[in-house]
Amino acid sequence: MAVPGKIYNDKGLIMEALGQVKGVVNDMEDDITKLNKMKEDLLTQFQGDGASGYDEVARDLDRRLRAYEQSIRNLDRSTNNAADMIGSADQDVARMFRNLL
């Protein structure tokens, strides 16, 4: 199991940690979907005179959700890049060893 704050040089541990991050990212994406649904449900329920006050709150919530969603996409992209770098490093090391033979 990965230990927070520790730097790994074992590929298996690195891939395990990346897998855990990917799982968290997937859960966060599910949360965004649920939050967007809740926001839409609230907009539907708030009608009449009270709705005008909620519009501003809904716009702020929407802005924050979009920023949160973007940060999740950035985290996912970084995780994928890290996994790609590990794969590339493995291939580079394998090529170096083949060249030695």
Short mmCIF file of C-alpha atoms in Angstrom, two decimals:
data_model
loop_
_atom_site.label_atom_id
_atom_site.label_comp_id
_atom_site.label_asym_id
_atom_site.label_seq_id
_atom_site.Cartn_x
_atom_site.Cartn_y
_atom_site.Cartn_z
CA MET A 1 0.00 0.00 0.00
CA ALA A 2 1.25 3.49 -0.86
CA VAL A 3 2.34 5.75 1.99
CA PRO A 4 1.42 9.46 1.67
CA GLY A 5 4.36 11.83 1.32
CA LYS A 6 6.81 9.11 0.30
CA ILE A 7 8.66 9.15 -3.01
CA TYR A 8 8.66 5.77 -4.73
CA ASN A 9 11.20 4.29 -7.09
CA ASP A 10 9.52 0.87 -7.35
CA LYS A 11 7.38 0.72 -10.50
CA GLY A 12 4.80 -1.53 -8.87
CA LEU A 13 4.27 0.89 -5.99
CA ILE A 14 4.15 3.83 -8.39
CA MET A 15 1.54 2.13 -10.55
CA GLU A 16 -0.45 1.20 -7.43
CA ALA A 17 -0.40 4.82 -6.27
CA LEU A 18 -1.43 6.02 -9.74
CA GLY A 19 -4.27 3.48 -9.72
CA GLN A 20 -5.45 4.81 -6.38
CA VAL A 21 -5.39 8.38 -7.68
CA LYS A 22 -7.32 7.27 -10.76
CA GLY A 23 -9.95 5.68 -8.49
CA VAL A 24 -10.27 8.89 -6.49
CA VAL A 25 -10.58 10.91 -9.71
CA ASN A 26 -13.37 8.61 -10.93
CA ASP A 27 -15.20 9.04 -7.61
CA MET A 28 -14.80 12.82 -7.84
CA GLU A 29 -16.20 12.81 -11.37
CA ASP A 30 -19.22 10.88 -10.07
CA ASP A 31 -19.61 13.49 -7.33
CA ILE A 32 -19.60 16.28 -9.92
CA THR A 33 -22.41 14.54 -11.79
CA LYS A 34 -24.42 14.24 -8.56
CA LEU A 35 -23.77 17.87 -7.62
CA ASN A 36 -24.87 19.10 -11.05
CA LYS A 37 -28.06 17.03 -10.74
CA MET A 38 -28.72 18.50 -7.29
CA LYS A 39 -28.19 22.00 -8.64
CA GLU A 40 -30.69 21.38 -11.45
CA ASP A 41 -33.18 19.86 -9.00
CA LEU A 42 -32.91 22.93 -6.77
CA LEU A 43 -33.44 25.24 -9.73
CA THR A 44 -36.57 23.30 -10.61
CA GLN A 45 -37.90 23.41 -7.05
CA PHE A 46 -37.23 27.12 -6.46
CA GLN A 47 -39.86 28.93 -8.46
CA GLY A 48 -41.76 32.16 -8.05
CA ASP A 49 -40.50 35.10 -5.97
CA GLY A 50 -37.90 33.00 -4.13
CA ALA A 51 -36.32 31.85 -7.37
CA SER A 52 -34.72 35.20 -8.17
CA GLY A 53 -32.56 35.03 -5.06
CA TYR A 54 -31.52 31.49 -5.85
CA ASP A 55 -30.40 32.39 -9.38
CA GLU A 56 -27.34 34.19 -8.03
CA VAL A 57 -26.51 31.28 -5.73
CA ALA A 58 -26.98 28.84 -8.62
CA ARG A 59 -24.66 30.86 -10.86
CA ASP A 60 -22.00 30.90 -8.14
CA LEU A 61 -22.43 27.16 -7.57
CA ASP A 62 -22.19 26.55 -11.32
CA ARG A 63 -18.98 28.59 -11.53
CA ARG A 64 -17.46 26.67 -8.63
CA LEU A 65 -18.52 23.32 -10.06
CA ARG A 66 -16.95 24.15 -13.41
CA ALA A 67 -13.69 25.15 -11.68
CA TYR A 68 -13.77 21.96 -9.61
CA GLU A 69 -14.45 19.88 -12.72
CA GLN A 70 -11.52 21.51 -14.52
CA SER A 71 -9.20 20.77 -11.60
CA ILE A 72 -10.33 17.11 -11.70
CA ARG A 73 -9.62 16.96 -15.45
CA ASN A 74 -6.17 18.46 -14.81
CA LEU A 75 -5.47 15.89 -12.10
CA ASP A 76 -6.61 13.08 -14.39
CA ARG A 77 -4.41 14.37 -17.21
CA SER A 78 -1.42 14.61 -14.85
CA THR A 79 -2.03 11.07 -13.63
CA ASN A 80 -2.17 9.79 -17.20
CA ASN A 81 1.02 11.71 -18.05
CA ALA A 82 2.79 10.16 -15.06
CA ALA A 83 1.73 6.67 -16.14
CA ASP A 84 2.92 7.41 -19.70
CA MET A 85 6.27 8.66 -18.39
CA ILE A 86 6.74 5.44 -16.41
CA GLY A 87 5.98 3.37 -19.50
CA SER A 88 8.37 5.46 -21.60
CA ALA A 89 11.11 5.16 -18.98
CA ASP A 90 10.68 1.37 -18.95
CA GLN A 91 11.00 1.26 -22.73
CA ASP A 92 14.09 3.51 -22.65
CA VAL A 93 15.79 1.30 -20.05
CA ALA A 94 14.93 -1.82 -22.06
CA ARG A 95 16.47 -0.24 -25.19
CA MET A 96 19.63 0.64 -23.27
CA PHE A 97 20.00 -2.94 -22.07
CA ARG A 98 19.39 -4.32 -25.58
CA ASN A 99 22.09 -2.01 -26.91
CA LEU A 100 24.51 -3.40 -24.34
CA LEU A 101 23.98 -6.96 -25.57
#
